[in-house]
PDB file of C-alpha atoms in Angstrom:
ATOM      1  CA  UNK A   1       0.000   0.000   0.000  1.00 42.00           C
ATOM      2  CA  UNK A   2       2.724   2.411  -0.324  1.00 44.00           C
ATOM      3  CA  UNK A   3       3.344   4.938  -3.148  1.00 44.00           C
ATOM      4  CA  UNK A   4       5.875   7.587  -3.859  1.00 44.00           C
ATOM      5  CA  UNK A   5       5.326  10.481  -5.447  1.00 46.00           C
ATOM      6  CA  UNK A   6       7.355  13.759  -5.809  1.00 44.00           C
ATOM      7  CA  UNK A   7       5.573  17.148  -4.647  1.00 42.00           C
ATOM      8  CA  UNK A   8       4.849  19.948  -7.439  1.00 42.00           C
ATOM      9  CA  UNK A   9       6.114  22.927  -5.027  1.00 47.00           C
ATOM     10  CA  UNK A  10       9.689  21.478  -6.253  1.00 45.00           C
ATOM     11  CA  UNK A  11      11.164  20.986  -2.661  1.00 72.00           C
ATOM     12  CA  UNK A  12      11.671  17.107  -3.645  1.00 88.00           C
ATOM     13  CA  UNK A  13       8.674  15.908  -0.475  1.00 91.00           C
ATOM     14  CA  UNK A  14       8.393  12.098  -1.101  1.00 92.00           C
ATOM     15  CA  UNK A  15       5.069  10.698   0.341  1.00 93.00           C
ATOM     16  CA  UNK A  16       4.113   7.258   1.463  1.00 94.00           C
ATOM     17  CA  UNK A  17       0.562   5.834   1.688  1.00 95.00           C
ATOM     18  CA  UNK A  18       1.071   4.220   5.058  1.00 95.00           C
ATOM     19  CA  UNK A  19      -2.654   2.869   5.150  1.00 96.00           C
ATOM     20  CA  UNK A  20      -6.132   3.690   4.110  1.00 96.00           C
ATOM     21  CA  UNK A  21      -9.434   2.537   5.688  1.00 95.00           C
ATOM     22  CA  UNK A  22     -13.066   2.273   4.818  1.00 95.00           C
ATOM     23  CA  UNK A  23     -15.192   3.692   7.344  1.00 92.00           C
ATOM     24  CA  UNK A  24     -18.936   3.309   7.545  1.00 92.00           C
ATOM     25  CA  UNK A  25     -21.363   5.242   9.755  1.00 91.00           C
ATOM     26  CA  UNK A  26     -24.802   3.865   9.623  1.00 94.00           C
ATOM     27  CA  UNK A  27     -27.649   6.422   9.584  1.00 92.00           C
ATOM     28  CA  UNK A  28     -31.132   6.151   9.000  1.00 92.00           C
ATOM     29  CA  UNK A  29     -31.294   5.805   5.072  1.00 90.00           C
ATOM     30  CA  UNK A  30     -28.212   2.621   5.417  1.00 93.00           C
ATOM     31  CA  UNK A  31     -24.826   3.077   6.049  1.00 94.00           C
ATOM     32  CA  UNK A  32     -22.857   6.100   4.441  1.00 93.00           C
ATOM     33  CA  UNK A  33     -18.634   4.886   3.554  1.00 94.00           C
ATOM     34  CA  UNK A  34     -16.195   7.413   3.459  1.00 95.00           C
ATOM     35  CA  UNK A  35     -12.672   6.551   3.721  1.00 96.00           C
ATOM     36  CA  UNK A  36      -9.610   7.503   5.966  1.00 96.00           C
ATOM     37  CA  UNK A  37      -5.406   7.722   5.034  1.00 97.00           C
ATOM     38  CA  UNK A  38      -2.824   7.854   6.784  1.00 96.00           C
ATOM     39  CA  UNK A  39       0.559   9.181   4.805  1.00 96.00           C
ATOM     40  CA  UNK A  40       3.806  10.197   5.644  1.00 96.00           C
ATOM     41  CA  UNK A  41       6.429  12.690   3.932  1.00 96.00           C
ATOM     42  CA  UNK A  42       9.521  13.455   4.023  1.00 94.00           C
ATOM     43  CA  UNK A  43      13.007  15.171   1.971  1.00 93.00           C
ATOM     44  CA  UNK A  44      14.605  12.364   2.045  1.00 91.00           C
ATOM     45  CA  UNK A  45      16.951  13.922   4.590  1.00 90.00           C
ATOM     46  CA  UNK A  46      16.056  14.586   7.727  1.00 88.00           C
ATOM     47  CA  UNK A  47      12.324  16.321   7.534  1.00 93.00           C
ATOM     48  CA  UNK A  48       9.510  14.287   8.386  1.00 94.00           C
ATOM     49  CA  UNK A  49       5.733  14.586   9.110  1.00 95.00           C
ATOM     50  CA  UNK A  50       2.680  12.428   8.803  1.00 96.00           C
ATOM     51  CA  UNK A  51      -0.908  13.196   8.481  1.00 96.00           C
ATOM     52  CA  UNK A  52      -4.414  11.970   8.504  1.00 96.00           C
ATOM     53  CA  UNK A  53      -7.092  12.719   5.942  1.00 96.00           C
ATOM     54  CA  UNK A  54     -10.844  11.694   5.687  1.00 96.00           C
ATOM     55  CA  UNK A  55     -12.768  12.155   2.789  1.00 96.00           C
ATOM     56  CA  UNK A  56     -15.456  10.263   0.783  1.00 95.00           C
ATOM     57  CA  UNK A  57     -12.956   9.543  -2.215  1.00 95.00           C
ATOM     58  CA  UNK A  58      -9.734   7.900  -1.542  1.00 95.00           C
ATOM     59  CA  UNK A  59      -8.083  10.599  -3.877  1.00 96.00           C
ATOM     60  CA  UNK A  60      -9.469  13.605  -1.460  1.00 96.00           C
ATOM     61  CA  UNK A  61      -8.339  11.562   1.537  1.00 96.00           C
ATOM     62  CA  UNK A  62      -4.742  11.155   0.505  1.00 96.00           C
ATOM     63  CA  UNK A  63      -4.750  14.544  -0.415  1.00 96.00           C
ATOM     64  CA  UNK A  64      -5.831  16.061   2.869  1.00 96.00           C
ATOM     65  CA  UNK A  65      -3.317  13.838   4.605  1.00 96.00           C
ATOM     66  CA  UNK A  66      -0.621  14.654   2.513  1.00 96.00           C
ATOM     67  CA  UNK A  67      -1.473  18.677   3.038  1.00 96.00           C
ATOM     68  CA  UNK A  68      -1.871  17.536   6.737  1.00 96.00           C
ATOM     69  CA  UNK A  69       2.026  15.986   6.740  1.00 95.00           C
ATOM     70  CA  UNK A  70       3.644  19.090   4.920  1.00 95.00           C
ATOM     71  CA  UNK A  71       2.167  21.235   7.518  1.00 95.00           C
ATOM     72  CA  UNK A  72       3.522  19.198  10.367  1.00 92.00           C
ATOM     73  CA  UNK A  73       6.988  18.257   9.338  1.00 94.00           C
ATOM     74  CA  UNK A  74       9.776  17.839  12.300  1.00 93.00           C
ATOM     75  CA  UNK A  75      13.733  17.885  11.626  1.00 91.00           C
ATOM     76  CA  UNK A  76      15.406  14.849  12.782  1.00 90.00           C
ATOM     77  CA  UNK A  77      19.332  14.848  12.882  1.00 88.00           C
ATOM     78  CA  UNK A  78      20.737  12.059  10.747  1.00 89.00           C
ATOM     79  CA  UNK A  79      24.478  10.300  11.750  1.00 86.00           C
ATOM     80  CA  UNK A  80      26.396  11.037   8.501  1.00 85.00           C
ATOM     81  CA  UNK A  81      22.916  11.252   6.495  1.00 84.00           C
ATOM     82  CA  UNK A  82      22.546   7.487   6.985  1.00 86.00           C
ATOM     83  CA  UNK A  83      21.551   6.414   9.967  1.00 89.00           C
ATOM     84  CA  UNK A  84      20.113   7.526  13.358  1.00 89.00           C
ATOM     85  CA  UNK A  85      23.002   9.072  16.558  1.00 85.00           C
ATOM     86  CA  UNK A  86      21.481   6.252  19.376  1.00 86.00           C
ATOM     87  CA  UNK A  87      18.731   3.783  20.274  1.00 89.00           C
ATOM     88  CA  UNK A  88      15.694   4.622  21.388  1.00 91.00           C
ATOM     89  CA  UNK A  89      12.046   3.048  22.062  1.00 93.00           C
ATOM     90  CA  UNK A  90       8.904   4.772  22.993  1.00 94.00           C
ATOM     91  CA  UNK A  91       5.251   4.000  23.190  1.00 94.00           C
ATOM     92  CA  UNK A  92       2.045   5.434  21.899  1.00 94.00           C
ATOM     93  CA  UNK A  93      -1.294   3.719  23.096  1.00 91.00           C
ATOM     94  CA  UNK A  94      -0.582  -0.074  22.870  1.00 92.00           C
ATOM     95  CA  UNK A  95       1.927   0.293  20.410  1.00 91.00           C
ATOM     96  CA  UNK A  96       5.864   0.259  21.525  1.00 94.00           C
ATOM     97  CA  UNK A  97       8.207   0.577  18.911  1.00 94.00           C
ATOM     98  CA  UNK A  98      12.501   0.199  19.503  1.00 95.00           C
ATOM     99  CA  UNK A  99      14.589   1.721  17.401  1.00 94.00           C
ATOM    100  CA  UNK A 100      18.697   1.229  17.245  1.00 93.00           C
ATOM    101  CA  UNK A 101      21.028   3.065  14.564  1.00 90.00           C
ATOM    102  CA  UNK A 102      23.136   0.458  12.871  1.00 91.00           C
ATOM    103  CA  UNK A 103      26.651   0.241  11.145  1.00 90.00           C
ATOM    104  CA  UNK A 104      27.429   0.765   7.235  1.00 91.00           C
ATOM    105  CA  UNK A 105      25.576  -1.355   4.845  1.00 91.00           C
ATOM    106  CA  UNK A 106      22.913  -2.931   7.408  1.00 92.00           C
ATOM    107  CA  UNK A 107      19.934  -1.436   5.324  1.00 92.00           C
ATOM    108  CA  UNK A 108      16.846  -0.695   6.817  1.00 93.00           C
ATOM    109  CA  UNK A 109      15.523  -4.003   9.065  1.00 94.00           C
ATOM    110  CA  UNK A 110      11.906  -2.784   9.116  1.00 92.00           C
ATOM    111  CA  UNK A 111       8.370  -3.666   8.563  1.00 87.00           C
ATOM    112  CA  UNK A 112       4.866  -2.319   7.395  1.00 86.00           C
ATOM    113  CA  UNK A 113       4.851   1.503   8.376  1.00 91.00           C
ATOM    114  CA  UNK A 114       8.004   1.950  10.071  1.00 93.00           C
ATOM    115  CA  UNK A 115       9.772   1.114   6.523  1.00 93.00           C
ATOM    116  CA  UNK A 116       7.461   3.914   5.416  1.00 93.00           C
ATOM    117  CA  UNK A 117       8.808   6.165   7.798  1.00 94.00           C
ATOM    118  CA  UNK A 118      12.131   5.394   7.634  1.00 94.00           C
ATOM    119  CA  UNK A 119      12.402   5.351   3.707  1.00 93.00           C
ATOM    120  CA  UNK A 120      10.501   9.212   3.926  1.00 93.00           C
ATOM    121  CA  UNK A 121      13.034  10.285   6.623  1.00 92.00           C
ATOM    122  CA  UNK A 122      16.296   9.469   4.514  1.00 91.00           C
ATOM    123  CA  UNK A 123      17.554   6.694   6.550  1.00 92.00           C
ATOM    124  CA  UNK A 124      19.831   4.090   4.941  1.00 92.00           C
ATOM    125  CA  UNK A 125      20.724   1.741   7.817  1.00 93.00           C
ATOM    126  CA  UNK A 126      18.637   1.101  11.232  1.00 94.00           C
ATOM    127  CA  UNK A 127      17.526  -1.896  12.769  1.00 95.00           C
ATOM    128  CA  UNK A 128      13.452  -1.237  14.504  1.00 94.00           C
ATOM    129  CA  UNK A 129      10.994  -3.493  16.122  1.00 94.00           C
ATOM    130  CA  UNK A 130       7.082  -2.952  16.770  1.00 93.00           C
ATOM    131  CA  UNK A 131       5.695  -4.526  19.485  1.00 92.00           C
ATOM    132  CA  UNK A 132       1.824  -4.525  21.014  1.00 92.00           C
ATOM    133  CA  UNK A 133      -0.204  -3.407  18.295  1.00 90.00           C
ATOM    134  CA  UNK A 134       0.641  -3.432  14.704  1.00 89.00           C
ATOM    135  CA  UNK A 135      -1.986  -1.114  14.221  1.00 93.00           C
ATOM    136  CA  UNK A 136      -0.091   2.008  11.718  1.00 94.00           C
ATOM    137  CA  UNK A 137      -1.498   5.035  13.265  1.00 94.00           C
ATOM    138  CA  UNK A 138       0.008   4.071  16.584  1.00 94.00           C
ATOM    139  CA  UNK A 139       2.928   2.556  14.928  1.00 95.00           C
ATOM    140  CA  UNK A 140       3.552   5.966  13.725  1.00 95.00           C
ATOM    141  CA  UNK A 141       2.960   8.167  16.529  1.00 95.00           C
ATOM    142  CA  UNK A 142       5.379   6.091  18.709  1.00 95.00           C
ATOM    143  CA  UNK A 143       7.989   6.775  16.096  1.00 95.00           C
ATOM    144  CA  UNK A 144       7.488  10.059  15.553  1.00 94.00           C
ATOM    145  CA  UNK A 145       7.550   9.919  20.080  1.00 94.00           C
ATOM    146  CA  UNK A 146      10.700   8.482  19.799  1.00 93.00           C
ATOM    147  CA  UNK A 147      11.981  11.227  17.079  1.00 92.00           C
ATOM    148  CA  UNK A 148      10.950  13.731  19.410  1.00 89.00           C
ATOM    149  CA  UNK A 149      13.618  12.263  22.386  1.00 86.00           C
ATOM    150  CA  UNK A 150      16.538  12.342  19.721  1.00 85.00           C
ATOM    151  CA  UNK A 151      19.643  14.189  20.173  1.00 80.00           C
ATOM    152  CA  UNK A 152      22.150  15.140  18.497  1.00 77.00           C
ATOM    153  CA  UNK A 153      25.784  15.583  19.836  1.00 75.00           C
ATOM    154  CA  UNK A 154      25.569  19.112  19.079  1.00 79.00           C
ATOM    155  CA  UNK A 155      22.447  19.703  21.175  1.00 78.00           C
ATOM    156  CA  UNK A 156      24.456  17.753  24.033  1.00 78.00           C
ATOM    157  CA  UNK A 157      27.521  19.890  23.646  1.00 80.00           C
ATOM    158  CA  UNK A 158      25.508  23.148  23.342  1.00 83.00           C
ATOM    159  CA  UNK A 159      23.509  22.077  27.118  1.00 80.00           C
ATOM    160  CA  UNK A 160      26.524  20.554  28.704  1.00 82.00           C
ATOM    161  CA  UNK A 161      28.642  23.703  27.847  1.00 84.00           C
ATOM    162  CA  UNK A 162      31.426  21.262  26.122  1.00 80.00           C
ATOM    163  CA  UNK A 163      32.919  20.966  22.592  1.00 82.00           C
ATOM    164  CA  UNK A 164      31.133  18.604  19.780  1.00 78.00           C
ATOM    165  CA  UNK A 165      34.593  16.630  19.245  1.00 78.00           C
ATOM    166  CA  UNK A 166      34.090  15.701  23.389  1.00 78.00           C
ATOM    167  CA  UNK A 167      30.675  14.193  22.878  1.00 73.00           C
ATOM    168  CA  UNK A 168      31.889  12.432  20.174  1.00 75.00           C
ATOM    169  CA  UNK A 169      34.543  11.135  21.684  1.00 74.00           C
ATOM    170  CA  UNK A 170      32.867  10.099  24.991  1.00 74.00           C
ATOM    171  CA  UNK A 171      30.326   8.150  22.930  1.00 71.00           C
ATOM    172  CA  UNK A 172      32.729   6.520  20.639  1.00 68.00           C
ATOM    173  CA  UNK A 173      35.114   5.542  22.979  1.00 69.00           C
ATOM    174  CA  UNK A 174      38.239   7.554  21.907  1.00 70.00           C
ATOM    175  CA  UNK A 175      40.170  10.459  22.777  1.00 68.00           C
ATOM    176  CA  UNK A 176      39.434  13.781  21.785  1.00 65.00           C
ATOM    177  CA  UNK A 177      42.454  14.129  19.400  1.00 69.00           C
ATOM    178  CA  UNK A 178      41.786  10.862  17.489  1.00 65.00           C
ATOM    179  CA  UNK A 179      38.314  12.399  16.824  1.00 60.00           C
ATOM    180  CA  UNK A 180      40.053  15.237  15.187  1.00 69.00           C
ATOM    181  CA  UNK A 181      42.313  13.993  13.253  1.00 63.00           C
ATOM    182  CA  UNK A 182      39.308  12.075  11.631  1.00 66.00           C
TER     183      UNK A 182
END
């Protein structure tokens, strides 16, 4: 169920039909379907949002998620444009989901939405895991949870008052000069 599809405004958006659902409310006449999408987007490098969109055509739906995702994009800091800086799980409703950066080459070890997300986001190599539900909307909400925990190590040097090449360092387990002279 996912597509790709470039955005006309020219900023290169790719968006991802994560999942679409028929909905029914009965009324007094029978029942009346209309039909509800869920879609992510994202450059490809580090901007992300997702969005929800009910309509009574599956064209209109898309389309109001989609506007819905462009208007609520967050900036996530990528590890050499590949790859997340640490682990991290978090939870929305029943669903948990755990997410760990991985080396060079790994590729991206997910399933159903997550891949969505990840693909959207610009992320090469990660290793994820959905537990409880496998229902997408919370899927997606406890990933975009966890994106809102991430740090970079230039958000940890700027609150612990310390040079980038420390955190680095610390976190890599090496000195401070063979950081540099990488």
């Amino acid at each position: 169920m996912a597509r790709m599809q470039n955005n006309m405004q020219g900023d290169n958006l790719t968006d991802k039909l994560v999942h679409i659902n028929r909905v029914s409310k009965t009324v007094k006449g029978g029942k009346n379907f209309s039909f509800s999408a869920l879609v992510v987007v994202g450059d490809k490098a580090g901007k992300i949002g997702f969005g929800l969109g009910k309509a009574l055509e599956i064209q209109a739906a898309v389309q109001k998620a989609t506007k819905a995702a462009k208007r609520a994009m967050i900036y996530v800091p990528l590890k050499e444009g590949r790859t997340l800086h640490h682990d991290m799980s978090a939870k929305f409703g029943a669903g948990q989901v755990v997410i760990r950066s991985a080396s060079q080459g790994t590729g991206v070890i997910a399933g159903g939405a997550l891949r969505a997300v990840f693909e959207c986001l610009g992320v090469t190599d990660v290793v994820s895991k959905s537990k409880g539900t496998n229902n997408p909307y919370n899927v997606v909400r406890a990933v975009f949870a966890a994106f809102a925990k991430m740090n970079s190590p230039k958000t940890v040097a700027a609150r612990r008052g310390k040079p980038v090449v420390d955190i680095i360092a610390a976190r890599d387990g090496k000195s401070a000069t063979e950081v540099t002279a990488e």
